[in-house]
Amino acid sequence: MPDPRVRRIGLLTGGGDCPGLNAAIRAVVKAAVHDYGISVAGFHDGFAGLVENRARELSYNDVSGILTCGGTILGTSNTADPFRYRVGKGRRAAWRDLSARAIRNARRRGIEALVCMGGDGTLTIARRLAAQGLPCIGIPKTIDNDLRETDVTFGFDSAVETATEAIDRLRTTAESHHRVMVVEVMGRYVGWLGLFAGIAGGGDVILIPEIPYRVEAVCDAVRKRSRRGRRYSIVVVSEGAMPRGGGRTVDRVVDGSPDPVRLGGIGKEIARQVETRTGIEARVAVLGHLQRGGQPTAFDRVLATRLGTEAARLAAGGIFGRMVAVRGGGVTSATLAKATAGLKRVPPGHPLVRAARAMGASFGI
Ligand code: F6P
């Protein structure tokens, strides 16, 4: 066993959950304990557990049997930010910087480094905590696949699988009723999930945030299929998609969240407009949090295991301030600063956009 540079680490899952988190927790803990003799404390509910000093020991046995489970055994929060932490309730609510308390809590528990699993919000907080003296290592997770410096995040493949299965099911009923079926998928401000699920599900129209659409072009695609005797159409729309010259459709604003905007509703609007303009009946299915639930795919289990073991290796080697990543098939890492310097968007000329077009899919332009 190599001599580790740290004896004890903390672990938390932040932001929205996704399939593969438990596989990654298992990987970090098993590798830390077994390969390096490092003990692990798991904080409950993301950064809320760090600020409120709520944690549990994670032994080898504690993480045995969780590989296939969805969700996170630690719980998570997509509102808890130590730098802007909500204290008090209702009208008495106020936001305070409790980052010093969070770091103190970690130190009192003997934690020498904190492994944070999350998306850009969680990893931005990790970067800021690291700058204040708490060594951090990031593990990229999100169904949105929008993190820079990694080819893919775990959770994405599972979400694509779920969305694709849903599209397959919606196709048969759309065909029976000669309808346009609009399927709204998640993905926040990027279109990776819409693009992959759209291609895998054979979407006739794929609308993603990076390629603003014209509703008339969407209608044209539907009419064209109708003229060819295809009396139904599948429109896959990312929740962040927007019309040319227009804005995103916002479902709600979550007070106190580091990223307060929750998207949603674009599918309904498109279905309404397509039905009005083409005269063809349209329905909408919003896949929502179904895409975040359930078991991880085999791909995500493997990816989470690779990234989790790499994070343990970095901790043991005393290498901090980095996010573990996959590039070109190999496991590597990048600075947290680079990983959180903006989102990884779909380039409009991406080969997959071209492939979808070659299959006859319209991007509504
Ligand atoms: O970032 C993951 C994600 O599922 C996005 O795709 C979606 O926009 C958002 O989280 C939903 O957040 P919430 O769980 O707060 O509704």
Tab-separated table of C-alpha atoms and ligand atoms in Angstrom:
chain	number	residue	atom	x	y	z
A	1	MET	CA	0.000	0.000	0.000
A	2	PRO	CA	1.545	3.353	-1.039
A	3	ASP	CA	1.961	5.885	1.770
A	4	PRO	CA	-0.943	8.354	1.381
A	5	ARG	CA	-0.461	12.112	1.754
A	6	VAL	CA	-3.745	12.355	3.675
A	7	ARG	CA	-5.260	10.072	6.310
A	8	ARG	CA	-8.869	11.227	6.162
A	9	ILE	CA	-11.112	12.741	3.534
A	10	GLY	CA	-14.676	14.052	3.367
A	11	LEU	CA	-17.147	13.292	0.612
A	12	LEU	CA	-20.359	14.944	-0.500
A	13	THR	CA	-22.822	14.925	-3.390
A	14	GLY	CA	-24.162	18.345	-4.416
A	15	GLY	CA	-26.697	19.749	-6.863
A	16	GLY	CA	-29.307	17.675	-8.661
A	17	ASP	CA	-28.895	13.924	-8.262
A	18	CYS	CA	-28.303	11.518	-11.130
A	19	PRO	CA	-27.800	7.801	-11.695
A	20	GLY	CA	-24.238	6.749	-10.870
A	21	LEU	CA	-23.701	8.808	-7.697
A	22	ASN	CA	-23.780	5.742	-5.474
A	23	ALA	CA	-21.430	3.905	-7.814
A	24	ALA	CA	-19.008	6.833	-7.502
A	25	ILE	CA	-19.381	7.028	-3.690
A	26	ARG	CA	-18.632	3.299	-3.548
A	27	ALA	CA	-15.588	3.737	-5.762
A	28	VAL	CA	-14.102	6.610	-3.731
A	29	VAL	CA	-14.653	4.837	-0.408
A	30	LYS	CA	-13.478	1.390	-1.486
A	31	ALA	CA	-10.356	2.728	-3.174
A	32	ALA	CA	-9.583	5.140	-0.313
A	33	VAL	CA	-10.016	2.527	2.403
A	34	HIS	CA	-8.691	-0.516	0.605
A	35	ASP	CA	-5.886	0.885	-1.538
A	36	TYR	CA	-4.639	3.734	0.654
A	37	GLY	CA	-5.923	3.194	4.196
A	38	ILE	CA	-7.700	6.590	4.121
A	39	SER	CA	-10.851	6.952	6.222
A	40	VAL	CA	-13.899	8.705	4.739
A	41	ALA	CA	-16.652	10.847	6.254
A	42	GLY	CA	-19.727	11.429	4.088
A	43	PHE	CA	-21.581	14.735	4.563
A	44	HIS	CA	-25.357	14.637	4.346
A	45	ASP	CA	-27.296	16.692	1.811
A	46	GLY	CA	-24.414	18.287	-0.028
A	47	PHE	CA	-22.963	21.488	1.385
A	48	ALA	CA	-25.829	21.697	3.907
A	49	GLY	CA	-24.164	18.839	5.807
A	50	LEU	CA	-20.828	20.626	5.745
A	51	VAL	CA	-22.265	23.890	7.089
A	52	GLU	CA	-24.495	22.166	9.651
A	53	ASN	CA	-21.859	19.582	10.569
A	54	ARG	CA	-23.963	16.546	9.653
A	55	ALA	CA	-21.897	13.584	8.504
A	56	ARG	CA	-21.431	9.832	8.888
A	57	GLU	CA	-18.518	7.479	8.633
A	58	LEU	CA	-18.357	5.566	5.380
A	59	SER	CA	-16.693	2.196	5.787
A	60	TYR	CA	-16.027	-0.413	3.148
A	61	ASN	CA	-19.154	-2.291	4.264
A	62	ASP	CA	-21.317	0.841	4.191
A	63	VAL	CA	-20.863	1.162	0.446
A	64	SER	CA	-21.138	-2.514	-0.359
A	65	GLY	CA	-24.200	-3.265	-2.487
A	66	ILE	CA	-24.958	0.291	-3.657
A	67	LEU	CA	-23.387	0.091	-7.123
A	68	THR	CA	-26.692	-0.393	-8.905
A	69	CYS	CA	-28.841	1.971	-6.818
A	70	GLY	CA	-30.120	5.281	-8.173
A	71	GLY	CA	-29.996	8.488	-6.120
A	72	THR	CA	-27.342	9.122	-3.481
A	73	ILE	CA	-27.090	7.466	-0.065
A	74	LEU	CA	-25.740	10.781	1.258
A	75	GLY	CA	-28.617	12.935	0.053
A	76	THR	CA	-28.026	16.164	-1.847
A	77	SER	CA	-29.144	19.767	-2.087
A	78	ASN	CA	-29.202	22.140	-5.015
A	79	THR	CA	-29.822	25.180	-2.853
A	80	ALA	CA	-27.133	24.884	-0.157
A	81	ASP	CA	-24.221	27.235	-0.853
A	82	PRO	CA	-21.851	27.909	2.096
A	83	PHE	CA	-21.018	31.307	0.597
A	84	ARG	CA	-24.681	32.331	0.541
A	85	TYR	CA	-26.393	30.155	3.087
A	86	ARG	CA	-30.005	30.577	4.030
A	87	VAL	CA	-30.595	31.073	7.735
A	88	GLY	CA	-34.045	31.505	9.261
A	89	LYS	CA	-37.391	30.836	7.631
A	90	GLY	CA	-40.125	32.754	5.871
A	91	ARG	CA	-39.865	36.502	6.260
A	92	ARG	CA	-36.969	36.104	8.680
A	93	ALA	CA	-34.851	34.318	6.069
A	94	ALA	CA	-31.460	35.868	5.397
A	95	TRP	CA	-28.386	34.783	3.458
A	96	ARG	CA	-25.018	34.630	5.159
A	97	ASP	CA	-21.499	33.612	4.208
A	98	LEU	CA	-20.902	30.508	6.350
A	99	SER	CA	-17.921	29.211	4.394
A	100	ALA	CA	-15.553	29.690	7.342
A	101	ARG	CA	-17.874	27.599	9.516
A	102	ALA	CA	-18.015	24.897	6.821
A	103	ILE	CA	-14.221	24.707	6.668
A	104	ARG	CA	-13.968	24.679	10.463
A	105	ASN	CA	-16.426	21.774	10.624
A	106	ALA	CA	-14.351	19.799	8.143
A	107	ARG	CA	-11.119	20.459	10.050
A	108	ARG	CA	-12.649	19.504	13.403
A	109	ARG	CA	-13.516	16.168	11.890
A	110	GLY	CA	-9.905	15.719	10.886
A	111	ILE	CA	-10.713	16.051	7.204
A	112	GLU	CA	-7.697	16.971	5.116
A	113	ALA	CA	-9.410	17.070	1.724
A	114	LEU	CA	-12.991	17.147	0.471
A	115	VAL	CA	-14.200	15.181	-2.548
A	116	CYS	CA	-17.205	16.939	-4.127
A	117	MET	CA	-19.382	15.198	-6.684
A	118	GLY	CA	-21.405	17.651	-8.679
A	119	GLY	CA	-22.042	19.824	-11.675
A	120	ASP	CA	-20.775	23.323	-12.348
A	121	GLY	CA	-22.550	24.828	-9.308
A	122	THR	CA	-21.084	22.328	-6.839
A	123	LEU	CA	-17.629	22.454	-8.395
A	124	THR	CA	-17.628	26.262	-8.376
A	125	ILE	CA	-18.269	26.123	-4.634
A	126	ALA	CA	-15.493	23.506	-4.300
A	127	ARG	CA	-13.131	25.844	-6.150
A	128	ARG	CA	-13.997	28.703	-3.794
A	129	LEU	CA	-13.572	26.530	-0.684
A	130	ALA	CA	-10.201	25.386	-2.026
A	131	ALA	CA	-9.188	29.024	-2.432
A	132	GLN	CA	-10.042	29.531	1.265
A	133	GLY	CA	-7.796	26.680	2.328
A	134	LEU	CA	-9.884	23.493	2.216
A	135	PRO	CA	-8.250	21.209	-0.364
A	136	CYS	CA	-10.924	19.904	-2.765
A	137	ILE	CA	-11.199	17.361	-5.572
A	138	GLY	CA	-14.150	17.386	-7.980
A	139	ILE	CA	-15.944	14.484	-9.627
A	140	PRO	CA	-18.153	15.493	-12.577
A	141	LYS	CA	-21.738	14.290	-12.505
A	142	THR	CA	-24.823	15.587	-14.258
A	143	ILE	CA	-27.408	14.355	-16.712
A	144	ASP	CA	-26.800	17.600	-18.633
A	145	ASN	CA	-23.222	16.660	-19.678
A	146	ASP	CA	-22.419	20.376	-19.620
A	147	LEU	CA	-19.124	20.338	-17.721
A	148	ARG	CA	-16.005	21.483	-19.497
A	149	GLU	CA	-12.729	19.564	-19.481
A	150	THR	CA	-14.415	16.158	-19.539
A	151	ASP	CA	-15.808	14.378	-22.576
A	152	VAL	CA	-18.689	13.022	-20.563
A	153	THR	CA	-20.207	13.149	-17.065
A	154	PHE	CA	-21.781	10.155	-15.379
A	155	GLY	CA	-25.570	10.272	-15.246
A	156	PHE	CA	-25.761	11.438	-18.838
A	157	ASP	CA	-25.813	8.002	-20.450
A	158	SER	CA	-28.536	6.796	-18.059
A	159	ALA	CA	-30.663	9.869	-18.798
A	160	VAL	CA	-30.222	9.366	-22.549
A	161	GLU	CA	-31.337	5.753	-22.114
A	162	THR	CA	-34.459	6.758	-20.160
A	163	ALA	CA	-35.372	9.507	-22.625
A	164	THR	CA	-34.836	7.197	-25.585
A	165	GLU	CA	-37.055	4.511	-24.108
A	166	ALA	CA	-39.752	7.128	-23.511
A	167	ILE	CA	-39.511	8.347	-27.111
A	168	ASP	CA	-39.810	4.746	-28.345
A	169	ARG	CA	-43.008	4.342	-26.348
A	170	LEU	CA	-44.419	7.690	-27.429
A	171	ARG	CA	-43.733	6.839	-31.066
A	172	THR	CA	-46.193	3.939	-31.126
A	173	THR	CA	-49.052	5.950	-29.683
A	174	ALA	CA	-48.218	8.944	-31.912
A	175	GLU	CA	-48.391	6.629	-34.916
A	176	SER	CA	-51.718	5.084	-33.877
A	177	HIS	CA	-53.354	8.483	-33.443
A	178	HIS	CA	-51.586	10.274	-36.317
A	179	ARG	CA	-50.372	12.920	-33.913
A	180	VAL	CA	-47.395	15.112	-33.366
A	181	MET	CA	-45.799	14.065	-30.101
A	182	VAL	CA	-43.599	16.709	-28.513
A	183	VAL	CA	-41.160	15.250	-25.970
A	184	GLU	CA	-39.547	17.760	-23.600
A	185	VAL	CA	-36.264	16.586	-22.127
A	186	MET	CA	-34.028	18.180	-19.489
A	187	GLY	CA	-30.496	19.456	-20.053
A	188	ARG	CA	-30.720	22.970	-18.658
A	189	TYR	CA	-28.878	25.449	-20.903
A	190	VAL	CA	-27.288	22.865	-23.212
A	191	GLY	CA	-28.655	20.411	-25.770
A	192	TRP	CA	-26.557	17.265	-25.288
A	193	LEU	CA	-29.415	15.248	-23.804
A	194	GLY	CA	-31.876	16.433	-26.457
A	195	LEU	CA	-29.393	15.738	-29.240
A	196	PHE	CA	-28.429	12.229	-28.100
A	197	ALA	CA	-31.981	11.166	-27.210
A	198	GLY	CA	-33.257	12.799	-30.403
A	199	ILE	CA	-30.860	10.794	-32.545
A	200	ALA	CA	-31.281	7.548	-30.577
A	201	GLY	CA	-35.077	7.896	-30.639
A	202	GLY	CA	-35.187	8.878	-34.306
A	203	GLY	CA	-36.695	12.307	-33.650
A	204	ASP	CA	-38.063	14.056	-36.735
A	205	VAL	CA	-37.416	17.458	-35.200
A	206	ILE	CA	-34.719	18.103	-32.587
A	207	LEU	CA	-34.659	21.488	-30.874
A	208	ILE	CA	-31.680	22.436	-28.709
A	209	PRO	CA	-30.681	25.709	-27.005
A	210	GLU	CA	-27.592	26.153	-29.170
A	211	ILE	CA	-29.665	26.300	-32.382
A	212	PRO	CA	-32.568	28.746	-31.954
A	213	TYR	CA	-35.564	27.519	-33.956
A	214	ARG	CA	-38.309	29.033	-36.089
A	215	VAL	CA	-41.677	27.522	-35.329
A	216	GLU	CA	-42.623	27.723	-39.015
A	217	ALA	CA	-39.633	25.497	-39.855
A	218	VAL	CA	-40.847	22.991	-37.255
A	219	CYS	CA	-44.309	23.039	-38.852
A	220	ASP	CA	-42.779	22.638	-42.322
A	221	ALA	CA	-40.943	19.500	-41.181
A	222	VAL	CA	-44.198	18.064	-39.836
A	223	ARG	CA	-46.133	18.955	-43.019
A	224	LYS	CA	-43.388	17.487	-45.205
A	225	ARG	CA	-43.636	14.163	-43.372
A	226	SER	CA	-47.393	14.268	-43.683
A	227	ARG	CA	-47.111	14.779	-47.471
A	228	ARG	CA	-44.807	11.735	-47.609
A	229	GLY	CA	-47.536	9.702	-45.943
A	230	ARG	CA	-45.901	9.727	-42.489
A	231	ARG	CA	-48.925	10.795	-40.511
A	232	TYR	CA	-47.150	11.295	-37.184
A	233	SER	CA	-44.041	13.138	-36.054
A	234	ILE	CA	-41.783	13.118	-33.038
A	235	VAL	CA	-40.424	16.476	-31.876
A	236	VAL	CA	-37.692	16.227	-29.230
A	237	VAL	CA	-37.192	19.560	-27.488
A	238	SER	CA	-34.599	20.439	-24.861
A	239	GLU	CA	-36.073	22.416	-21.967
A	240	GLY	CA	-33.620	25.241	-22.723
A	241	ALA	CA	-34.527	25.515	-26.428
A	242	MET	CA	-35.639	28.939	-27.606
A	243	PRO	CA	-37.151	30.497	-30.671
A	244	ARG	CA	-34.967	32.696	-32.816
A	245	GLY	CA	-35.063	36.172	-31.289
A	246	GLY	CA	-36.880	34.856	-28.197
A	247	GLY	CA	-35.950	33.687	-24.725
A	248	ARG	CA	-36.059	30.505	-22.650
A	249	THR	CA	-39.274	29.266	-21.071
A	250	VAL	CA	-38.980	29.440	-17.296
A	251	ASP	CA	-41.122	27.234	-15.076
A	252	ARG	CA	-40.121	28.701	-11.723
A	253	VAL	CA	-37.464	30.603	-9.845
A	254	VAL	CA	-36.164	28.810	-6.749
A	255	ASP	CA	-35.388	31.343	-4.072
A	256	GLY	CA	-31.942	30.999	-2.529
A	257	SER	CA	-30.586	28.520	-5.073
A	258	PRO	CA	-27.144	29.310	-6.528
A	259	ASP	CA	-28.797	28.739	-9.913
A	260	PRO	CA	-32.398	29.791	-9.227
A	261	VAL	CA	-33.951	29.396	-12.694
A	262	ARG	CA	-35.842	26.151	-13.380
A	263	LEU	CA	-36.696	25.706	-17.023
A	264	GLY	CA	-39.818	24.031	-18.344
A	265	GLY	CA	-42.881	24.562	-20.497
A	266	ILE	CA	-41.362	24.964	-23.937
A	267	GLY	CA	-42.802	21.593	-25.077
A	268	LYS	CA	-46.357	22.670	-24.325
A	269	GLU	CA	-45.885	25.900	-26.224
A	270	ILE	CA	-44.470	24.139	-29.275
A	271	ALA	CA	-47.275	21.559	-29.288
A	272	ARG	CA	-49.842	24.376	-29.140
A	273	GLN	CA	-48.263	26.295	-31.980
A	274	VAL	CA	-47.749	23.245	-34.205
A	275	GLU	CA	-51.361	22.135	-33.746
A	276	THR	CA	-52.699	25.626	-34.448
A	277	ARG	CA	-50.581	26.153	-37.546
A	278	THR	CA	-50.701	22.680	-39.135
A	279	GLY	CA	-54.106	21.479	-38.010
A	280	ILE	CA	-52.495	18.208	-36.937
A	281	GLU	CA	-53.286	17.151	-33.401
A	282	ALA	CA	-50.322	17.511	-31.040
A	283	ARG	CA	-49.577	16.302	-27.522
A	284	VAL	CA	-46.728	16.936	-25.155
A	285	ALA	CA	-44.878	14.639	-22.751
A	286	VAL	CA	-42.513	16.243	-20.252
A	287	LEU	CA	-40.014	13.625	-19.079
A	288	GLY	CA	-38.765	15.736	-16.169
A	289	HIS	CA	-37.185	14.003	-13.195
A	290	LEU	CA	-37.762	10.519	-14.616
A	291	GLN	CA	-34.483	11.236	-16.399
A	292	ARG	CA	-32.668	11.627	-13.085
A	293	GLY	CA	-34.050	8.544	-11.374
A	294	GLY	CA	-33.478	4.826	-11.440
A	295	GLN	CA	-30.500	2.570	-11.910
A	296	PRO	CA	-27.384	3.756	-13.721
A	297	THR	CA	-26.575	2.123	-17.041
A	298	ALA	CA	-23.556	-0.176	-17.250
A	299	PHE	CA	-21.663	2.657	-18.976
A	300	ASP	CA	-22.348	5.055	-16.084
A	301	ARG	CA	-21.421	2.446	-13.475
A	302	VAL	CA	-18.071	1.939	-15.166
A	303	LEU	CA	-17.506	5.676	-15.638
A	304	ALA	CA	-18.422	6.482	-12.018
A	305	THR	CA	-16.081	3.720	-10.836
A	306	ARG	CA	-13.204	5.008	-12.949
A	307	LEU	CA	-13.694	8.605	-11.802
A	308	GLY	CA	-14.210	7.674	-8.145
A	309	THR	CA	-11.046	5.568	-7.965
A	310	GLU	CA	-9.090	8.329	-9.703
A	311	ALA	CA	-10.341	10.866	-7.147
A	312	ALA	CA	-9.117	8.593	-4.335
A	313	ARG	CA	-5.757	8.290	-6.098
A	314	LEU	CA	-5.432	12.085	-6.361
A	315	ALA	CA	-6.319	12.472	-2.665
A	316	ALA	CA	-3.743	9.864	-1.677
A	317	GLY	CA	-1.158	11.658	-3.805
A	318	GLY	CA	-1.971	15.049	-2.276
A	319	ILE	CA	-3.125	16.434	-5.632
A	320	PHE	CA	-5.916	18.958	-5.031
A	321	GLY	CA	-7.846	21.720	-6.761
A	322	ARG	CA	-8.617	19.421	-9.685
A	323	MET	CA	-11.629	17.692	-11.236
A	324	VAL	CA	-11.149	14.118	-12.426
A	325	ALA	CA	-12.196	13.717	-16.043
A	326	VAL	CA	-12.332	11.501	-19.102
A	327	ARG	CA	-10.691	12.631	-22.306
A	328	GLY	CA	-10.200	10.558	-25.409
A	329	GLY	CA	-11.077	7.378	-23.519
A	330	GLY	CA	-8.476	7.910	-20.779
A	331	VAL	CA	-8.927	9.149	-17.225
A	332	THR	CA	-7.209	12.438	-16.460
A	333	SER	CA	-7.881	15.633	-14.493
A	334	ALA	CA	-8.165	19.382	-14.998
A	335	THR	CA	-8.074	22.334	-12.632
A	336	LEU	CA	-11.393	23.197	-10.996
A	337	ALA	CA	-10.900	26.700	-12.396
A	338	LYS	CA	-10.840	25.432	-15.981
A	339	ALA	CA	-13.692	22.977	-15.415
A	340	THR	CA	-15.996	25.713	-14.132
A	341	ALA	CA	-15.079	28.451	-16.599
A	342	GLY	CA	-18.380	28.307	-18.504
A	343	LEU	CA	-20.549	25.514	-19.835
A	344	LYS	CA	-19.740	22.903	-22.472
A	345	ARG	CA	-22.315	23.645	-25.152
A	346	VAL	CA	-23.146	21.755	-28.339
A	347	PRO	CA	-21.276	23.397	-31.215
A	348	PRO	CA	-23.946	23.986	-33.908
A	349	GLY	CA	-21.648	22.298	-36.454
A	350	HIS	CA	-21.014	19.254	-34.228
A	351	PRO	CA	-20.707	15.969	-36.177
A	352	LEU	CA	-23.781	14.621	-34.361
A	353	VAL	CA	-25.840	17.596	-35.545
A	354	ARG	CA	-24.687	16.825	-39.080
A	355	ALA	CA	-25.463	13.114	-38.620
A	356	ALA	CA	-28.978	13.900	-37.384
A	357	ARG	CA	-29.533	16.190	-40.364
A	358	ALA	CA	-28.332	13.451	-42.692
A	359	MET	CA	-31.035	11.228	-41.173
A	360	GLY	CA	-33.619	13.834	-42.186
A	361	ALA	CA	-34.061	15.436	-38.753
A	362	SER	CA	-34.901	19.131	-38.722
A	363	PHE	CA	-33.385	21.501	-36.138
A	364	GLY	CA	-36.146	23.977	-36.842
A	365	ILE	CA	-34.076	26.416	-38.880
B	1	F6P	O1	-28.892	19.895	-13.803
B	1	F6P	C1	-29.694	18.762	-13.757
B	1	F6P	C2	-31.139	19.125	-13.958
B	1	F6P	O2	-31.913	17.937	-13.942
B	1	F6P	C3	-31.442	19.933	-15.213
B	1	F6P	O3	-31.468	19.144	-16.378
B	1	F6P	C4	-32.761	20.560	-14.840
B	1	F6P	O4	-32.938	21.756	-15.557
B	1	F6P	C5	-32.616	20.824	-13.368
B	1	F6P	O5	-31.592	19.953	-12.897
B	1	F6P	C6	-33.872	20.591	-12.565
B	1	F6P	O6	-33.649	20.965	-11.256
B	1	F6P	P1	-34.647	20.635	-10.067
B	1	F6P	O7	-34.349	19.231	-9.602
B	1	F6P	O8	-34.333	21.640	-9.032
B	1	F6P	O9	-36.051	20.735	-10.576
